[in-house]
Amino acid sequence: MLALTGPAFADDAFNVKEIGSYHVGGREVHLEGLPVKMLKFTPDAKPLKSDPNGRFEVEQMYVQYVRLADPKAKYPLLMWHGGGMSGVTWETKPDGQLGWQSFFLKAGHDVYVSDAMERGRASWARYPEIYKTEPFFRTKAQAWTISRIGPTFEGRKEYDGQQFPTGSFDQLMKQAVPRWGSENNAPTQAAYDAYVQKQCPCVLMLHSQASSFGFKEALRHPDLIKAIIAVEPSGRIDASTDELAKMSGIPHLFIWGDYLKDVPIWGETLLPTLESYQDDLKKAGVPVTVWHLPEMGIKGNTHMMMMDRNSDVIAAKIQDWINDAGLMK
Amino acid sequence: MLALTGPAFADDAFNVKEIGSYHVGGREVHLEGLPVKMLKFTPDAKPLKSDPNGRFEVEQMYVQYVRLADPKAKYPLLMWHGGGMSGVTWETKPDGQLGWQSFFLKAGHDVYVSDAMERGRASWARYPEIYKTEPFFRTKAQAWTISRIGPTFEGRKEYDGQQFPTGSFDQLMKQAVPRWGSENNAPTQAAYDAYVQKQCPCVLMLHSQASSFGFKEALRHPDLIKAIIAVEPSGRIDASTDELAKMSGIPHLFIWGDYLKDVPIWGETLLPTLESYQDDLKKAGVPVTVWHLPEMGIKGNTHMMMMDRNSDVIAAKIQDWINDAGLMK
């Protein structure tokens, strides 16, 4: 599979059977008793009476897919984004280079990119009437440090040898979307569950916050999830060894970048939490592969490794692992 | 072009050079002096201190494109959605059938589908600190009547012979996104302007609220806009005959569905406003084509005609018009 390393097929066209999308999950909410307001909807139009009471669809998620005319993979690849982001995570990188959606399409996968409930094209619902709290907007400084690009946003200080294209950092921030707190986890999980039941069997690629949603789906539907690729997962699930053993047929790949020890929330909280999950899975007989990229000679990767300059190198290694797991035709 | 009528090429694969996306426009905002809060971001994680003060990217828009290996059209086709919606408008229809994105890709256009500022993957900004007012959430009842599906949502009463797949109406409502009032028009226009300057020359397809944004771009950049297809436009621009004459090289197609006289905001306000614009353009020497579909024997179309059961029939007529305008290679 050396031909897949680097942008060797960056300019290749590919034959598409269908590009499409759908919303899945969600429910109707009926609001009553809210005050009527006057709002202006169109330039040059008079203000119109706006009655917020009525029926709405809420808690759905959005799925966009590209199905190949001749897929080489046995199952569709579902890419789930992390917190404060949308499916754009997997598309063209902030620096304008091809992202992992394109990489895995060209490697022969039908690729499904989704926006979780409350993010992007999934839409979001009125608060506090439907969602219970207000959303959180991540600042540039928070994104800079939690993504492990560098120690401080002030002066845009970078870690030595880090791989994120920092000249495109503001472009990354244009991709950011508001998020809500953990009170929205249950309906988010419910939408993911509807998605898995509609679209799988499949392979899940999970980034950051998506991990605990994906892990839970694998436990619920071990027959439908054929592999899990966890890219810097930020959450685990709690289950007994007997329960986790239901996933013994699901190979798990965990991928970790660089500088984890430099950021306390990673080195002291999230990594140890996920290492305990890796161990629990192994004890339960689940096939677990753990990659610490720096130990493999791949240095400088941030939490947004799918956007890093060397993203193709990592993608090619993932594709090799998918091959070895027997998931290609 | 009879071969294009109906879903004749619905099952054809097509050769794609690149699928990608970018955010364009926008600016940095620096918030200061807001109170710090405690928020929970991940299931099972402790609440974390959330400082809302800092720097954000706001007012950008989102653009997703599919470039063909061998486009037959001279220029990319940019599809701009209407109010309360995102680019999903143009994708797979609520009833699961192929939408206009697919139709025009298969007809040989590089197709660009965008989310305007504040909608979908474009993201939205904190209010009232950045956006000045609160958003508007359209109810099912409002969408039913303003889309001219039927006279009343109560009982889901339909107009005789209407073409929207009403069994999929709730799926349409899952596509809906919050919108803000006209105070957001100036930055929305600015983002569209950045988009046009980045991506055009092009052909614009404008639905509903997008019309006044697109008309203004055509007036600003008559060299960059090669044609305008206005699908039930809801807003006009005001300009002198001399100014409008700058667009004499831009063929304009206006498309109107059925039941306009049954809904006062359409029959008494929006249609007359746009008819005056059609007349003003003609007086200025701009080539204007106006289609009232019922007069052409195409009956029952709603405001969401790109999702109606007979959407392919209308798309094929648009493709004929594009051909006749000399916009195919």
CSV table of N, CA and C in Angstrom, one decimal, chain A residues 75-165:
chain,number,residue,atom,x,y,z
A,75,TYR,N,-17.7,-2.0,3.4
A,75,TYR,CA,-18.7,-1.3,4.1
A,75,TYR,C,-18.5,0.2,4.0
A,76,PRO,N,-19.6,1.0,4.1
A,76,PRO,CA,-19.4,2.4,4.1
A,76,PRO,C,-18.6,2.9,5.3
A,77,LEU,N,-17.9,4.0,5.1
A,77,LEU,CA,-17.1,4.6,6.2
A,77,LEU,C,-17.8,5.8,6.7
A,78,LEU,N,-18.2,5.8,8.0
A,78,LEU,CA,-19.0,6.9,8.6
A,78,LEU,C,-18.0,7.7,9.4
A,79,MET,N,-17.9,9.0,9.1
A,79,MET,CA,-17.0,9.9,9.8
A,79,MET,C,-17.8,10.8,10.7
A,80,TRP,N,-17.5,10.7,12.0
A,80,TRP,CA,-18.2,11.5,13.0
A,80,TRP,C,-17.2,12.5,13.6
A,81,HIS,N,-17.6,13.8,13.6
A,81,HIS,CA,-16.8,14.9,14.0
A,81,HIS,C,-16.8,15.1,15.5
A,82,GLY,N,-15.9,15.9,16.0
A,82,GLY,CA,-15.8,16.2,17.4
A,82,GLY,C,-16.6,17.4,17.9
A,83,GLY,N,-16.3,17.8,19.2
A,83,GLY,CA,-17.1,18.8,19.8
A,83,GLY,C,-16.8,20.2,19.2
A,84,GLY,N,-17.9,21.0,19.0
A,84,GLY,CA,-17.7,22.4,18.5
A,84,GLY,C,-17.4,22.4,17.1
A,85,MET,N,-17.5,21.3,16.4
A,85,MET,CA,-17.3,21.2,15.0
A,85,MET,C,-18.4,20.6,14.2
A,86,SER,N,-18.4,20.5,12.9
A,86,SER,CA,-19.4,19.8,12.1
A,86,SER,C,-18.6,18.9,11.2
A,87,GLY,N,-19.3,18.3,10.3
A,87,GLY,CA,-18.7,17.3,9.3
A,87,GLY,C,-17.6,18.0,8.5
A,88,VAL,N,-17.6,19.3,8.4
A,88,VAL,CA,-16.6,20.0,7.6
A,88,VAL,C,-15.2,19.6,8.1
A,89,THR,N,-15.0,19.1,9.3
A,89,THR,CA,-13.8,18.5,9.8
A,89,THR,C,-13.1,17.6,8.8
A,90,TRP,N,-13.9,16.8,8.1
A,90,TRP,CA,-13.3,15.8,7.2
A,90,TRP,C,-13.1,16.2,5.8
A,91,GLU,N,-13.6,17.4,5.4
A,91,GLU,CA,-13.6,17.9,4.1
A,91,GLU,C,-12.2,18.6,3.8
A,92,THR,N,-12.2,19.4,2.7
A,92,THR,CA,-11.0,20.2,2.4
A,92,THR,C,-10.4,20.8,3.7
A,93,LYS,N,-9.1,20.7,3.8
A,93,LYS,CA,-8.4,21.1,5.0
A,93,LYS,C,-8.4,22.7,5.0
A,94,PRO,N,-8.2,23.3,6.2
A,94,PRO,CA,-8.2,24.7,6.3
A,94,PRO,C,-7.1,25.3,5.3
A,95,ASP,N,-6.1,24.6,5.0
A,95,ASP,CA,-5.0,25.1,4.1
A,95,ASP,C,-5.4,24.9,2.7
A,96,GLY,N,-6.6,24.3,2.4
A,96,GLY,CA,-7.0,24.2,1.0
A,96,GLY,C,-6.6,22.8,0.4
A,97,GLN,N,-5.9,22.0,1.1
A,97,GLN,CA,-5.5,20.7,0.6
A,97,GLN,C,-6.6,19.7,0.8
A,98,LEU,N,-6.5,18.6,0.1
A,98,LEU,CA,-7.5,17.5,0.3
A,98,LEU,C,-7.6,16.9,1.6
A,99,GLY,N,-8.7,16.8,2.2
A,99,GLY,CA,-8.9,16.2,3.5
A,99,GLY,C,-9.2,14.7,3.5
A,100,TRP,N,-9.6,14.1,4.6
A,100,TRP,CA,-9.7,12.7,4.7
A,100,TRP,C,-11.0,12.2,4.0
A,101,GLN,N,-12.0,13.0,3.8
A,101,GLN,CA,-13.2,12.6,3.0
A,101,GLN,C,-12.7,12.2,1.6
A,102,SER,N,-11.9,13.1,1.0
A,102,SER,CA,-11.4,12.8,-0.3
A,102,SER,C,-10.4,11.6,-0.3
A,103,PHE,N,-9.5,11.6,0.7
A,103,PHE,CA,-8.5,10.5,0.7
A,103,PHE,C,-9.3,9.1,0.7
A,104,PHE,N,-10.3,9.0,1.6
A,104,PHE,CA,-10.9,7.7,1.7
A,104,PHE,C,-11.9,7.4,0.6
A,105,LEU,N,-12.4,8.4,-0.1
A,105,LEU,CA,-13.1,8.2,-1.3
A,105,LEU,C,-12.2,7.6,-2.4
A,106,LYS,N,-11.1,8.2,-2.5
A,106,LYS,CA,-10.1,7.8,-3.5
A,106,LYS,C,-9.5,6.4,-3.2
A,107,ALA,N,-9.5,6.1,-1.9
A,107,ALA,CA,-9.1,4.8,-1.5
A,107,ALA,C,-10.2,3.7,-1.7
A,108,GLY,N,-11.4,4.1,-2.1
A,108,GLY,CA,-12.4,3.2,-2.5
A,108,GLY,C,-13.5,3.0,-1.5
A,109,HIS,N,-13.7,3.9,-0.6
A,109,HIS,CA,-14.8,3.8,0.4
A,109,HIS,C,-16.0,4.7,0.0
A,110,ASP,N,-17.2,4.2,0.2
A,110,ASP,CA,-18.3,5.1,0.2
A,110,ASP,C,-18.2,5.8,1.5
A,111,VAL,N,-18.2,7.2,1.4
A,111,VAL,CA,-17.9,8.0,2.6
A,111,VAL,C,-19.1,8.8,3.0
A,112,TYR,N,-19.5,8.7,4.3
A,112,TYR,CA,-20.6,9.3,4.9
A,112,TYR,C,-20.1,10.3,5.9
A,113,VAL,N,-20.4,11.6,5.7
A,113,VAL,CA,-20.0,12.7,6.7
A,113,VAL,C,-21.2,13.3,7.3
A,114,SER,N,-21.3,13.3,8.6
A,114,SER,CA,-22.5,13.8,9.2
A,114,SER,C,-22.3,15.0,10.1
A,115,ASP,N,-23.3,15.8,10.4
A,115,ASP,CA,-23.3,16.8,11.4
A,115,ASP,C,-24.2,16.3,12.6
A,116,ALA,N,-23.6,16.2,13.8
A,116,ALA,CA,-24.4,15.7,14.9
A,116,ALA,C,-25.5,16.7,15.2
A,117,MET,N,-26.5,16.2,15.9
A,117,MET,CA,-27.6,17.1,16.5
A,117,MET,C,-27.0,18.4,17.0
A,118,GLU,N,-27.6,19.5,16.7
A,118,GLU,CA,-27.3,20.8,17.3
A,118,GLU,C,-26.1,21.5,16.5
A,119,ARG,N,-25.5,20.8,15.5
A,119,ARG,CA,-24.3,21.4,14.8
A,119,ARG,C,-24.6,21.5,13.3
A,120,GLY,N,-24.1,22.5,12.7
A,120,GLY,CA,-24.2,22.6,11.2
A,120,GLY,C,-25.5,22.5,10.7
A,121,ARG,N,-25.6,21.6,9.6
A,121,ARG,CA,-26.9,21.4,8.9
A,121,ARG,C,-27.9,20.6,9.7
A,122,ALA,N,-27.5,20.0,10.8
A,122,ALA,CA,-28.4,19.3,11.6
A,122,ALA,C,-29.5,20.3,12.2
A,123,SER,N,-29.1,21.5,12.3
A,123,SER,CA,-29.9,22.6,12.9
A,123,SER,C,-29.9,22.5,14.4
A,124,TRP,N,-30.5,23.5,15.1
A,124,TRP,CA,-30.5,23.6,16.5
A,124,TRP,C,-31.9,24.2,16.9
A,125,ALA,N,-32.2,24.0,18.2
A,125,ALA,CA,-33.5,24.3,18.7
A,125,ALA,C,-33.5,25.4,19.7
A,126,ARG,N,-34.6,26.2,19.8
A,126,ARG,CA,-34.7,27.3,20.7
A,126,ARG,C,-34.4,26.9,22.2
A,127,TYR,N,-33.6,27.8,22.9
A,127,TYR,CA,-33.4,27.5,24.3
A,127,TYR,C,-33.9,28.8,25.1
A,128,PRO,N,-34.3,28.7,26.3
A,128,PRO,CA,-34.3,27.5,27.1
A,128,PRO,C,-35.6,26.6,27.0
A,129,GLU,N,-36.4,27.0,25.9
A,129,GLU,CA,-37.7,26.2,25.8
A,129,GLU,C,-37.5,24.8,25.4
A,130,ILE,N,-36.6,24.5,24.5
A,130,ILE,CA,-36.4,23.1,24.0
A,130,ILE,C,-35.0,22.6,24.5
A,131,TYR,N,-33.9,23.1,24.1
A,131,TYR,CA,-32.6,22.9,24.7
A,131,TYR,C,-32.7,23.6,26.1
A,132,LYS,N,-32.1,23.0,27.1
A,132,LYS,CA,-32.3,23.5,28.5
A,132,LYS,C,-31.3,24.6,28.8
A,133,THR,N,-30.1,24.6,28.2
A,133,THR,CA,-29.1,25.6,28.5
A,133,THR,C,-28.7,26.4,27.3
A,134,GLU,N,-27.8,27.4,27.5
A,134,GLU,CA,-27.3,28.2,26.4
A,134,GLU,C,-26.1,27.5,25.8
A,135,PRO,N,-25.8,27.8,24.6
A,135,PRO,CA,-24.6,27.1,23.9
A,135,PRO,C,-23.3,27.7,24.4
A,136,PHE,N,-22.3,27.0,24.0
A,136,PHE,CA,-20.9,27.4,24.3
A,136,PHE,C,-20.2,27.7,23.0
A,137,PHE,N,-19.5,28.8,22.9
A,137,PHE,CA,-18.7,29.2,21.8
A,137,PHE,C,-17.2,29.2,22.1
A,138,ARG,N,-16.5,28.3,21.5
A,138,ARG,CA,-15.1,28.2,21.8
A,138,ARG,C,-14.3,29.4,21.2
A,139,THR,N,-13.4,29.9,22.0
A,139,THR,CA,-12.6,31.1,21.6
A,139,THR,C,-11.4,30.5,20.8
A,140,LYS,N,-10.7,31.4,20.1
A,140,LYS,CA,-9.5,31.0,19.4
A,140,LYS,C,-8.5,30.5,20.4
A,141,ALA,N,-8.4,31.2,21.5
A,141,ALA,CA,-7.3,30.8,22.5
A,141,ALA,C,-7.6,29.4,23.0
A,142,GLN,N,-8.9,29.1,23.3
A,142,GLN,CA,-9.2,27.8,23.8
A,142,GLN,C,-8.9,26.7,22.7
A,143,ALA,N,-9.3,27.0,21.5
A,143,ALA,CA,-9.1,26.0,20.4
A,143,ALA,C,-7.6,25.8,20.1
A,144,TRP,N,-6.8,26.9,20.2
A,144,TRP,CA,-5.4,26.8,20.0
A,144,TRP,C,-4.7,25.8,21.0
A,145,THR,N,-5.1,25.9,22.3
A,145,THR,CA,-4.4,25.1,23.3
A,145,THR,C,-5.0,23.7,23.4
A,146,ILE,N,-6.4,23.6,23.3
A,146,ILE,CA,-6.9,22.3,23.4
A,146,ILE,C,-6.6,21.4,22.2
A,147,SER,N,-6.4,22.1,21.1
A,147,SER,CA,-6.0,21.3,19.9
A,147,SER,C,-4.5,21.0,19.9
A,148,ARG,N,-3.8,21.5,20.9
A,148,ARG,CA,-2.3,21.3,21.1
A,148,ARG,C,-1.5,21.8,19.9
A,149,ILE,N,-1.9,23.0,19.4
A,149,ILE,CA,-1.0,23.6,18.4
A,149,ILE,C,0.2,24.3,19.0
A,150,GLY,N,-0.1,24.8,20.2
A,150,GLY,CA,1.0,25.5,20.9
A,150,GLY,C,0.6,25.8,22.3
A,151,PRO,N,1.6,26.3,23.1
A,151,PRO,CA,1.4,26.5,24.5
A,151,PRO,C,0.4,27.7,24.8
A,152,THR,N,0.5,28.8,24.0
A,152,THR,CA,-0.3,30.0,24.2
A,152,THR,C,-0.7,30.6,22.9
A,153,PHE,N,-2.0,31.0,22.8
A,153,PHE,CA,-2.5,31.7,21.6
A,153,PHE,C,-1.9,33.1,21.5
A,154,GLU,N,-1.7,33.7,22.7
A,154,GLU,CA,-1.0,35.0,22.7
A,154,GLU,C,0.3,34.9,21.9
A,155,GLY,N,0.4,35.7,20.8
A,155,GLY,CA,1.6,35.6,20.0
A,155,GLY,C,1.6,34.3,19.1
A,156,ARG,N,0.5,33.6,19.1
A,156,ARG,CA,0.3,32.4,18.4
A,156,ARG,C,1.6,31.5,18.5
A,157,LYS,N,2.0,31.2,19.7
A,157,LYS,CA,3.2,30.4,20.0
A,157,LYS,C,2.9,28.9,19.6
A,158,GLU,N,3.8,28.3,18.8
A,158,GLU,CA,3.6,26.9,18.4
A,158,GLU,C,4.6,26.0,19.1
A,159,TYR,N,4.2,24.7,19.2
A,159,TYR,CA,5.1,23.7,19.7
A,159,TYR,C,6.1,23.5,18.5
A,160,ASP,N,7.4,23.2,18.9
A,160,ASP,CA,8.4,22.9,18.0
A,160,ASP,C,8.0,21.8,17.1
A,161,GLY,N,8.0,22.0,15.8
A,161,GLY,CA,7.8,20.9,14.9
A,161,GLY,C,6.3,20.5,14.7
A,162,GLN,N,5.4,21.3,15.3
A,162,GLN,CA,4.0,20.9,15.2
A,162,GLN,C,3.5,21.0,13.7
A,163,GLN,N,2.5,20.2,13.3
A,163,GLN,CA,2.1,20.0,11.9
A,163,GLN,C,0.9,20.8,11.5
A,164,PHE,N,0.2,21.5,12.4
A,164,PHE,CA,-1.0,22.2,11.9
A,164,PHE,C,-0.6,23.4,11.1
A,165,PRO,N,-1.2,23.6,10.0
A,165,PRO,CA,-0.9,24.8,9.1
A,165,PRO,C,-1.4,26.1,9.8
